[in-house]
Coordinates of N, CA and C in Angstrom, one line a residue:
Chain A
D24 N -4.6 9.6 -5.8 CA -3.3 9.8 -6.5 C -3.1 8.6 -7.5
A25 N -2.5 8.9 -8.6 CA -2.3 7.9 -9.6 C -1.2 7.0 -9.3
G26 N -0.4 7.3 -8.3 CA 0.8 6.5 -8.0 C 1.9 7.0 -8.9
V27 N 3.0 6.2 -8.8 CA 4.2 6.5 -9.7 C 3.9 6.1 -11.1
I28 N 4.1 7.0 -12.0 CA 3.8 6.8 -13.4 C 5.1 6.6 -14.2
Q29 N 5.2 5.5 -15.0 CA 6.4 5.3 -15.8 C 6.0 5.1 -17.3
S30 N 6.8 5.6 -18.1 CA 6.6 5.5 -19.6 C 7.9 5.3 -20.3
P31 N 7.9 4.6 -21.4 CA 6.8 3.7 -21.8 C 6.8 2.4 -20.9
R32 N 5.7 1.6 -21.1 CA 5.7 0.4 -20.3 C 6.5 -0.7 -20.9
H33 N 6.6 -0.6 -22.2 CA 7.5 -1.6 -23.0 C 8.3 -0.8 -24.0
E34 N 9.5 -1.2 -24.2 CA 10.4 -0.6 -25.2 C 11.2 -1.7 -25.8
V35 N 11.2 -1.7 -27.1 CA 12.0 -2.6 -27.9 C 12.9 -1.8 -28.8
T36 N 14.2 -2.0 -28.7 CA 15.1 -1.1 -29.5 C 16.2 -2.0 -30.0
E37 N 16.9 -1.4 -30.9 CA 18.1 -2.1 -31.5 C 19.4 -1.7 -30.8
M38 N 20.3 -2.6 -30.7 CA 21.6 -2.2 -30.1 C 22.2 -1.0 -30.7
G39 N 22.7 -0.1 -29.9 CA 23.3 1.2 -30.4 C 22.3 2.3 -30.3
Q40 N 21.1 2.1 -30.2 CA 20.1 3.2 -30.1 C 20.0 3.8 -28.7
E41 N 19.6 5.1 -28.7 CA 19.4 5.7 -27.4 C 18.0 5.4 -26.9
V42 N 17.9 5.2 -25.6 CA 16.7 4.8 -24.9 C 16.5 5.8 -23.8
T43 N 15.3 6.3 -23.7 CA 14.9 7.2 -22.5 C 13.7 6.7 -21.8
L44 N 13.9 6.5 -20.5 CA 12.8 6.0 -19.7 C 12.3 7.2 -18.8
R45 N 11.0 7.3 -18.6 CA 10.5 8.5 -17.9 C 9.7 8.0 -16.6
C46 N 9.8 8.9 -15.7 CA 9.1 8.7 -14.4 C 8.5 9.9 -13.8
K47 N 7.3 9.8 -13.4 CA 6.6 10.9 -12.7 C 6.3 10.4 -11.3
P48 N 7.0 11.0 -10.2 CA 6.8 10.5 -8.9 C 5.4 10.9 -8.3
I49 N 5.1 10.4 -7.2 CA 3.9 10.8 -6.5 C 4.0 12.3 -6.0
S50 N 3.0 13.1 -6.2 CA 3.0 14.4 -5.8 C 3.3 14.6 -4.4
G51 N 4.3 15.4 -4.0 CA 4.6 15.6 -2.6 C 5.8 14.7 -2.2
H52 N 6.2 13.8 -3.0 CA 7.3 12.9 -2.6 C 8.6 13.7 -3.1
N53 N 9.6 13.7 -2.3 CA 10.8 14.4 -2.6 C 12.1 13.5 -2.7
S54 N 11.9 12.2 -2.8 CA 13.0 11.3 -3.0 C 12.6 10.3 -4.1
L55 N 13.5 10.2 -5.1 CA 13.2 9.3 -6.2 C 14.3 8.4 -6.5
F56 N 13.9 7.1 -6.8 CA 14.9 6.0 -7.0 C 14.6 5.4 -8.3
W57 N 15.7 5.0 -9.0 CA 15.7 4.1 -10.2 C 16.3 2.8 -9.9
Y58 N 15.6 1.7 -10.2 CA 16.1 0.3 -10.0 C 16.0 -0.4 -11.3
R59 N 16.8 -1.5 -11.4 CA 16.8 -2.4 -12.5 C 16.6 -3.8 -12.0
Q60 N 15.8 -4.6 -12.7 CA 15.6 -5.9 -12.2 C 15.8 -6.9 -13.4
T61 N 16.7 -7.9 -13.1 CA 16.9 -9.0 -14.1 C 16.8 -10.3 -13.3
M62 N 16.7 -11.4 -14.0 CA 16.6 -12.7 -13.4 C 17.9 -13.0 -12.7
M63 N 19.0 -12.6 -13.4 CA 20.4 -13.0 -12.8 C 20.7 -12.2 -11.6
R64 N 20.5 -10.9 -11.6 CA 21.0 -10.0 -10.6 C 19.9 -9.5 -9.6
G65 N 18.6 -9.8 -9.9 CA 17.6 -9.4 -9.0 C 17.3 -7.9 -9.2
L66 N 16.9 -7.3 -8.1 CA 16.5 -5.9 -8.1 C 17.7 -5.0 -7.6
E67 N 18.2 -4.2 -8.4 CA 19.4 -3.4 -8.1 C 19.1 -1.9 -8.1
L68 N 19.5 -1.2 -7.1 CA 19.4 0.3 -7.0 C 20.4 0.9 -7.9
L69 N 20.0 1.8 -8.9 CA 20.9 2.4 -9.8 C 21.3 3.8 -9.3
I70 N 20.4 4.6 -8.9 CA 20.6 6.0 -8.5 C 19.4 6.5 -7.7
Y71 N 19.7 7.4 -6.8 CA 18.5 8.1 -6.2 C 18.8 9.6 -6.0
F72 N 17.7 10.3 -6.0 CA 17.7 11.8 -5.8 C 16.9 12.2 -4.6
N73 N 17.4 13.2 -3.9 CA 16.7 13.8 -2.8 C 16.5 15.3 -3.3
N74 N 15.2 15.8 -3.3 CA 14.9 17.1 -3.7 C 15.6 17.5 -5.0
N75 N 15.5 16.6 -6.0 CA 15.9 16.7 -7.3 C 17.4 16.7 -7.5
V76 N 18.2 16.4 -6.4 CA 19.6 16.4 -6.5 C 20.1 14.9 -6.5
P77 N 20.9 14.5 -7.4 CA 21.4 13.1 -7.3 C 22.3 12.9 -6.1
I78 N 22.0 11.9 -5.3 CA 22.8 11.7 -4.1 C 23.8 10.6 -4.2
D79 N 23.4 9.5 -4.8 CA 24.3 8.3 -4.9 C 24.0 7.7 -6.3
D80 N 25.0 7.7 -7.1 CA 24.8 7.0 -8.4 C 25.8 5.8 -8.6
S81 N 26.2 5.3 -7.4 CA 27.2 4.2 -7.5 C 26.7 3.0 -8.1
G82 N 25.4 2.8 -8.2 CA 24.8 1.7 -8.8 C 24.6 1.7 -10.3
M83 N 24.9 2.9 -10.9 CA 24.8 3.1 -12.3 C 25.9 2.2 -13.0
P84 N 25.6 1.3 -13.9 CA 26.5 0.3 -14.4 C 27.7 0.9 -15.1
E85 N 27.5 1.9 -15.9 CA 28.6 2.5 -16.6 C 28.2 3.9 -17.2
D86 N 29.1 4.5 -17.9 CA 28.9 5.8 -18.4 C 27.8 5.9 -19.5
R87 N 27.4 4.8 -20.0 CA 26.3 4.8 -21.0 C 25.0 5.2 -20.3
F88 N 24.9 5.0 -19.0 CA 23.7 5.3 -18.2 C 23.8 6.7 -17.6
S89 N 22.7 7.5 -17.8 CA 22.6 8.8 -17.1 C 21.2 9.0 -16.6
A90 N 21.1 9.8 -15.6 CA 19.7 10.1 -15.0 C 19.7 11.5 -14.7
K91 N 18.5 12.1 -14.8 CA 18.3 13.5 -14.5 C 16.9 13.7 -13.8
M92 N 16.9 14.7 -13.0 CA 15.6 15.1 -12.4 C 15.5 16.6 -12.5
P93 N 15.0 17.1 -13.6 CA 14.9 18.6 -13.8 C 14.0 19.3 -12.8
N94 N 13.0 18.6 -12.3 CA 12.0 19.2 -11.4 C 11.4 18.1 -10.5
A95 N 10.6 18.5 -9.6 CA 10.1 17.5 -8.6 C 9.1 16.5 -9.1
S96 N 8.7 16.8 -10.4 CA 7.6 15.9 -10.9 C 8.1 15.1 -12.1
F97 N 9.4 15.0 -12.4 CA 9.8 14.3 -13.6 C 11.3 13.9 -13.5
S98 N 11.5 12.7 -13.9 CA 12.9 12.2 -14.0 C 13.0 11.3 -15.2
T99 N 14.2 11.3 -15.7 CA 14.5 10.4 -16.9 C 15.8 9.5 -16.6
L100 N 15.8 8.4 -17.2 CA 16.9 7.5 -17.2 C 17.3 7.2 -18.6
K101 N 18.5 7.6 -19.0 CA 18.8 7.5 -20.4 C 20.0 6.5 -20.6
I102 N 19.9 5.7 -21.6 CA 20.9 4.7 -22.0 C 21.4 5.0 -23.4
Q103 N 22.6 5.4 -23.6 CA 23.2 5.7 -24.9 C 24.6 5.3 -25.0
P104 N 25.0 4.4 -25.8 CA 24.2 3.6 -26.7 C 23.7 2.3 -25.9
S105 N 22.6 1.8 -26.3 CA 22.0 0.6 -25.6 C 22.7 -0.6 -26.1
E106 N 22.7 -1.6 -25.2 CA 23.3 -2.9 -25.5 C 22.3 -4.0 -25.1
P107 N 22.5 -5.2 -25.7 CA 21.5 -6.3 -25.3 C 21.5 -6.6 -23.8
R108 N 22.7 -6.5 -23.2 CA 22.7 -6.8 -21.7 C 22.0 -5.7 -20.9
D109 N 21.5 -4.7 -21.5 CA 20.7 -3.7 -20.7 C 19.2 -4.1 -20.7
S110 N 18.9 -5.2 -21.3 CA 17.5 -5.7 -21.3 C 17.2 -6.1 -19.9
A111 N 16.1 -5.5 -19.4 CA 15.7 -5.7 -18.0 C 14.4 -4.9 -17.8
V112 N 13.8 -5.0 -16.6 CA 12.7 -4.2 -16.2 C 13.3 -3.1 -15.3
Y113 N 12.9 -1.9 -15.7 CA 13.4 -0.7 -14.9 C 12.3 -0.1 -14.1
F114 N 12.5 0.0 -12.8 CA 11.5 0.5 -11.9 C 11.9 1.9 -11.4
C115 N 10.9 2.8 -11.2 CA 11.1 4.0 -10.6 C 10.3 4.0 -9.3
A116 N 10.8 4.5 -8.2 CA 10.1 4.6 -6.9 C 10.2 5.9 -6.3
S117 N 9.3 6.3 -5.5 CA 9.4 7.6 -4.8 C 8.9 7.5 -3.4
R118 N 9.3 8.4 -2.5 CA 8.9 8.4 -1.1 C 9.1 9.8 -0.6
K119 N 8.5 10.1 0.6 CA 8.7 11.3 1.3 C 10.0 11.2 2.1
L120 N 10.8 12.2 2.1 CA 12.0 12.2 2.9 C 11.7 12.2 4.4
A121 N 10.6 12.9 4.8 CA 10.3 13.0 6.2 C 9.3 11.8 6.4
G122 N 9.1 11.5 7.7 CA 8.2 10.4 8.0 C 9.0 9.2 8.5
D123 N 8.3 8.3 9.2 CA 9.1 7.2 9.9 C 8.9 5.9 9.2
T124 N 8.1 5.8 8.1 CA 7.8 4.5 7.6 C 8.9 4.1 6.5
Y125 N 9.5 5.1 5.9 CA 10.4 4.8 4.8 C 9.8 4.0 3.8
E126 N 8.5 4.2 3.5 CA 7.7 3.4 2.5 C 8.0 4.0 1.2
Q127 N 8.6 3.1 0.3 CA 8.8 3.5 -1.1 C 7.6 3.0 -1.9
Y128 N 7.2 3.8 -2.8 CA 6.1 3.5 -3.8 C 6.7 3.3 -5.1
F129 N 6.5 2.1 -5.7 CA 7.1 1.7 -7.0 C 6.1 1.9 -8.1
G130 N 6.6 2.3 -9.2 CA 5.8 2.3 -10.5 C 5.7 0.9 -11.0
P131 N 5.0 0.8 -12.2 CA 4.7 -0.5 -12.8 C 5.9 -1.0 -13.6
G132 N 6.9 -0.2 -13.8 CA 8.1 -0.6 -14.5 C 8.0 -0.4 -16.0
T133 N 9.2 -0.3 -16.6 CA 9.4 -0.3 -18.1 C 10.2 -1.6 -18.4
R134 N 9.6 -2.4 -19.3 CA 10.3 -3.6 -19.7 C 11.1 -3.2 -21.0
L135 N 12.4 -3.2 -20.9 CA 13.3 -2.9 -22.0 C 13.9 -4.1 -22.6
T136 N 13.7 -4.2 -23.9 CA 14.4 -5.3 -24.7 C 15.3 -4.6 -25.7
V137 N 16.6 -5.0 -25.7 CA 17.5 -4.5 -26.7 C 18.0 -5.6 -27.5
T138 N 17.7 -5.5 -28.8 CA 18.0 -6.7 -29.7 C 19.3 -6.4 -30.5
Chain B
D14 N 27.8 -5.0 4.9 CA 26.4 -4.7 5.0 C 25.7 -5.8 5.7
A15 N 24.7 -5.5 6.6 CA 23.9 -6.5 7.2 C 23.1 -7.2 6.1
K16 N 23.0 -8.6 6.2 CA 22.3 -9.3 5.2 C 21.2 -10.1 5.8
T17 N 20.3 -10.5 4.9 CA 19.2 -11.4 5.4 C 19.2 -12.7 4.6
T18 N 18.7 -13.8 5.3 CA 18.6 -15.1 4.7 C 17.1 -15.5 4.7
Q19 N 16.6 -15.9 3.5 CA 15.2 -16.3 3.4 C 15.2 -17.6 2.6
P20 N 14.2 -18.5 2.9 CA 14.0 -19.6 2.0 C 13.7 -19.2 0.6
N21 N 14.1 -19.9 -0.4 CA 13.8 -19.6 -1.8 C 12.4 -19.6 -2.1
S22 N 11.7 -20.6 -1.6 CA 10.2 -20.7 -1.9 C 9.5 -21.3 -0.8
M23 N 8.2 -21.1 -0.7 CA 7.3 -21.7 0.2 C 5.9 -21.9 -0.4
E24 N 5.2 -22.8 0.1 CA 3.8 -23.1 -0.4 C 2.8 -22.9 0.7
S25 N 1.6 -22.5 0.4 CA 0.6 -22.4 1.4 C -0.7 -22.8 0.8
N26 N -1.7 -23.1 1.6 CA -3.0 -23.3 1.1 C -3.9 -22.1 1.4
E27 N -4.8 -21.8 0.5 CA -5.6 -20.7 0.6 C -6.4 -20.7 1.9
E28 N -6.5 -19.5 2.5 CA -7.3 -19.3 3.8 C -6.5 -19.8 5.0
E29 N -5.3 -20.3 4.8 CA -4.5 -20.7 6.0 C -3.5 -19.7 6.3
P30 N -3.0 -19.6 7.6 CA -1.9 -18.7 7.9 C -0.6 -19.1 7.2
V31 N 0.2 -18.1 7.0 CA 1.5 -18.3 6.4 C 2.5 -17.6 7.3
H32 N 3.6 -18.3 7.6 CA 4.7 -17.7 8.3 C 6.0 -17.7 7.5
L33 N 6.4 -16.5 7.1 CA 7.6 -16.4 6.3 C 8.8 -16.0 7.1
P34 N 9.8 -16.8 7.2 CA 10.9 -16.5 8.1 C 12.0 -15.7 7.4
C35 N 12.8 -15.0 8.3 CA 13.9 -14.3 7.8 C 15.0 -14.3 8.9
N36 N 16.2 -14.6 8.5 CA 17.3 -14.6 9.5 C 18.2 -13.4 9.2
H37 N 18.6 -12.7 10.2 CA 19.5 -11.6 10.0 C 20.4 -11.5 11.3
S38 N 21.3 -12.4 11.3 CA 22.1 -12.6 12.5 C 23.1 -11.5 12.8
T39 N 23.4 -10.7 11.7 CA 24.4 -9.6 11.9 C 23.7 -8.3 12.0
I40 N 22.4 -8.2 12.3 CA 21.7 -7.0 12.4 C 22.3 -6.1 13.5
S41 N 22.3 -4.8 13.2 CA 22.9 -3.8 14.1 C 21.7 -3.1 14.8
G42 N 22.1 -2.4 15.9 CA 21.1 -1.8 16.7 C 20.2 -0.7 16.0
T43 N 20.8 -0.2 14.9 CA 20.0 0.9 14.2 C 19.3 0.4 13.0
D44 N 19.4 -0.9 12.7 CA 18.7 -1.5 11.5 C 17.2 -1.7 11.7
Y45 N 16.4 -1.2 10.8 CA 15.0 -1.5 10.8 C 14.8 -2.8 9.9
I46 N 13.8 -3.5 10.2 CA 13.4 -4.7 9.4 C 12.2 -4.3 8.5
H47 N 12.4 -4.4 7.2 CA 11.3 -4.0 6.3 C 10.9 -5.3 5.5
W48 N 9.7 -5.4 5.2 CA 9.2 -6.4 4.3 C 8.5 -5.7 3.1
Y49 N 8.8 -6.1 1.9 CA 8.1 -5.7 0.7 C 7.7 -7.0 0.0
R50 N 6.8 -6.9 -0.9 CA 6.4 -8.0 -1.8 C 6.2 -7.6 -3.2
Q51 N 6.5 -8.5 -4.1 CA 6.3 -8.2 -5.5 C 5.4 -9.2 -6.2
L52 N 4.2 -8.7 -6.5 CA 3.3 -9.5 -7.3 C 3.8 -9.7 -8.7
P53 N 3.3 -10.8 -9.4 CA 3.8 -11.0 -10.8 C 3.6 -9.8 -11.6
S54 N 4.6 -9.4 -12.4 CA 4.5 -8.3 -13.4 C 4.2 -7.0 -12.7
Q55 N 4.5 -6.8 -11.5 CA 4.3 -5.5 -10.8 C 5.6 -5.1 -10.1
G56 N 5.6 -3.8 -9.7 CA 6.7 -3.3 -8.9 C 6.5 -3.8 -7.4
P57 N 7.6 -3.8 -6.7 CA 7.4 -4.1 -5.2 C 6.5 -3.2 -4.5
E58 N 5.9 -3.7 -3.5 CA 5.0 -2.9 -2.6 C 5.4 -3.1 -1.1
Y59 N 5.3 -2.0 -0.4 CA 5.6 -2.1 1.1 C 4.5 -3.0 1.8
V60 N 5.0 -3.8 2.7 CA 4.1 -4.6 3.5 C 4.1 -4.1 4.9
I61 N 5.3 -4.1 5.6 CA 5.3 -3.7 7.0 C 6.8 -3.5 7.4
H62 N 7.0 -2.8 8.5 CA 8.4 -2.7 9.0 C 8.3 -2.6 10.5
G63 N 9.5 -2.9 11.1 CA 9.6 -2.8 12.6 C 11.0 -2.6 13.0
L64 N 11.2 -2.3 14.3 CA 12.5 -2.1 14.8 C 12.8 -3.2 15.9
T65 N 12.0 -3.2 17.0 CA 12.1 -4.1 18.1 C 10.9 -4.8 18.4
S66 N 9.8 -4.1 18.4 CA 8.5 -4.7 18.9 C 7.7 -5.3 17.7
N67 N 6.9 -6.2 18.0 CA 6.0 -6.8 17.0 C 5.1 -5.7 16.4
V68 N 4.7 -5.9 15.2 CA 3.9 -4.8 14.5 C 2.8 -5.5 13.8
N69 N 1.6 -4.8 13.7 CA 0.5 -5.3 13.0 C 0.0 -4.2 12.1
N70 N -0.5 -4.6 10.9 CA -1.2 -3.6 10.0 C -2.2 -4.4 9.3
R71 N -2.9 -3.7 8.3 CA -4.0 -4.4 7.7 C -3.6 -5.5 6.8
M72 N -2.3 -5.5 6.4 CA -1.8 -6.5 5.5 C -1.3 -7.7 6.2
A73 N -0.5 -7.5 7.3 CA 0.2 -8.6 7.9 C 0.7 -8.2 9.3
S74 N 1.3 -9.2 9.9 CA 1.9 -9.0 11.2 C 3.4 -9.3 11.1
L75 N 4.2 -8.6 11.9 CA 5.7 -8.8 11.9 C 6.1 -9.2 13.3
A76 N 6.6 -10.4 13.4 CA 7.1 -10.9 14.7 C 8.6 -10.8 14.7
I77 N 9.2 -10.1 15.7 CA 10.6 -9.9 15.8 C 11.1 -10.6 17.0
A78 N 12.2 -11.5 16.8 CA 12.7 -12.2 17.9 C 13.3 -11.2 18.9
E79 N 13.4 -11.7 20.2 CA 13.9 -10.8 21.2 C 15.3 -10.4 21.0
D80 N 16.2 -11.2 20.4 CA 17.5 -10.8 20.1 C 17.7 -10.1 18.7
R81 N 16.5 -10.0 18.0 CA 16.4 -9.3 16.7 C 17.2 -10.1 15.6
K82 N 17.7 -11.3 15.9 CA 18.4 -11.9 14.8 C 17.5 -12.7 13.8
S83 N 16.3 -12.7 14.1 CA 15.3 -13.3 13.1 C 14.0 -12.6 13.2
S84 N 13.2 -12.7 12.2 CA 11.8 -12.2 12.2 C 11.0 -13.0 11.3
T85 N 9.7 -12.9 11.5 CA 8.7 -13.7 10.8 C 7.6 -12.8 10.3
L86 N 7.3 -12.8 9.0 CA 6.1 -12.1 8.5 C 5.0 -13.1 8.5
I87 N 3.9 -12.7 9.0 CA 2.7 -13.5 9.2 C 1.5 -13.0 8.4
L88 N 1.1 -13.8 7.4 CA -0.2 -13.5 6.7 C -1.2 -14.4 7.4
H89 N -2.2 -13.7 7.9 CA -3.2 -14.5 8.8 C -4.1 -15.4 8.0
R90 N -4.5 -15.1 6.8 CA -5.3 -15.9 5.9 C -4.9 -15.7 4.5
A91 N -4.1 -16.6 4.0 CA -3.5 -16.4 2.6 C -4.6 -16.5 1.6
T92 N -4.5 -15.6 0.6 CA -5.4 -15.6 -0.5 C -4.6 -15.8 -1.8
L93 N -5.3 -16.1 -2.9 CA -4.5 -16.4 -4.1 C -3.7 -15.1 -4.5
R94 N -4.3 -13.9 -4.1 CA -3.7 -12.7 -4.5 C -2.3 -12.5 -3.7
D95 N -2.1 -13.3 -2.6 CA -0.9 -13.1 -1.8 C 0.3 -13.8 -2.5
A96 N 0.1 -14.6 -3.6 CA 1.2 -15.2 -4.2 C 2.1 -14.2 -4.8
A97 N 3.3 -14.2 -4.3 CA 4.3 -13.1 -4.7 C 5.7 -13.5 -4.2
V98 N 6.6 -12.7 -4.5 CA 8.0 -12.8 -3.9 C 8.0 -11.8 -2.7
Y99 N 8.4 -12.3 -1.6 CA 8.4 -11.5 -0.4 C 9.9 -11.3 0.0
Y100 N 10.2 -10.0 0.2 CA 11.6 -9.6 0.5 C 11.7 -9.1 1.9
C101 N 12.7 -9.6 2.6 CA 13.0 -9.1 4.0 C 14.3 -8.3 3.8
I102 N 14.2 -7.0 4.3 CA 15.3 -6.1 4.0 C 15.7 -5.4 5.3
L103 N 17.0 -5.2 5.6 CA 17.4 -4.4 6.7 C 17.8 -3.1 6.2
R104 N 17.3 -2.0 6.9 CA 17.7 -0.7 6.5 C 18.3 0.1 7.7
D105 N 19.4 0.7 7.5 CA 20.1 1.4 8.5 C 19.3 2.7 8.9
G106 N 18.9 2.8 10.1 CA 18.1 3.9 10.5 C 18.9 5.2 10.6
Y107 N 20.2 5.2 10.4 CA 20.9 6.4 10.4 C 20.7 7.2 9.1
G108 N 20.2 6.5 8.1 CA 19.9 7.2 6.9 C 21.1 7.3 5.9
G109 N 21.1 8.3 5.1 CA 22.1 8.4 4.0 C 21.9 7.2 3.1
S110 N 23.0 7.0 2.3 CA 23.0 5.9 1.4 C 22.8 4.6 2.1
Q111 N 23.3 4.5 3.3 CA 23.2 3.3 4.1 C 21.7 3.0 4.4
G112 N 20.9 4.0 4.3 CA 19.5 3.9 4.7 C 18.6 3.4 3.5
N113 N 19.3 3.1 2.4 CA 18.5 2.7 1.2 C 18.1 1.2 1.4
L114 N 17.1 0.8 0.6 CA 16.7 -0.6 0.6 C 17.6 -1.4 -0.4
I115 N 18.1 -2.5 0.1 CA 18.9 -3.4 -0.7 C 18.1 -4.7 -0.8
F116 N 17.6 -5.0 -1.9 CA 16.8 -6.2 -2.1 C 17.6 -7.5 -2.4
G117 N 17.3 -8.6 -1.7 CA 17.9 -9.9 -1.9 C 17.1 -10.7 -2.9
K118 N 17.1 -12.0 -2.8 CA 16.4 -12.9 -3.7 C 14.9 -13.1 -3.2
G119 N 14.7 -12.9 -1.9 CA 13.3 -13.1 -1.4 C 12.8 -14.5 -1.4
T120 N 11.6 -14.7 -0.9 CA 10.9 -16.0 -0.9 C 9.7 -15.9 -1.8
K121 N 9.7 -16.9 -2.7 CA 8.5 -16.9 -3.6 C 7.5 -17.8 -3.0
L122 N 6.3 -17.1 -2.7 CA 5.2 -17.8 -2.0 C 4.2 -18.2 -3.0
S123 N 3.9 -19.5 -3.0 CA 2.8 -20.0 -3.9 C 1.6 -20.3 -3.0
V124 N 0.4 -20.0 -3.4 CA -0.8 -20.3 -2.7 C -1.7 -21.2 -3.5
K125 N -2.0 -22.3 -2.9 CA -2.9 -23.3 -3.6 C -4.3 -23.1 -3.2
P126 N -5.2 -23.2 -4.2 CA -6.6 -23.1 -3.8 C -7.1 -24.3 -3.1

């Protein structure tokens, strides 16, 4: 398996532009997580989905952030409009809902820079 | 929320054992202890987890105190590739949102050749 795939790996955009980050979870995994990592705040959970349904989005910073999971193999995190404080590394992770390890598999991340 | 306390950083020599401590004095009976690590410029990766008994896998060993208020991740022979930030995380076994992973600051492990 290729693991969790994220695209793009790097994104540089100007303040006010729309940014869309993409994630393909591991095949067979039915739970998907979006995290954000900054030096100041560390690794924060933004939102997670079970079986394509958003379960908890309490970590989403504000209305400028939205996430969707239209099917089991694809999810997007959109920021509109983007601001410099959104600069961070965004990670997607997936896992199987069943099973006792609760092992999450993380993607390589998207490094977002908003100027 | 139950929280963990870890040293900010530790150093080790290559090929020597490393003991990474974690304190979790407010742990509840349903909390699992998870360890993840994050290598430079990569996403976190699962290392090991346990509930009450000590655990071993190909990556590491997890020693859990009898009162469960602390645990230690043991790398038996550190390699340069083990240099990473190690996160000790408590996860509520009841699941739901309380069952998600909440990452703290972790311990940055440096390995000297």
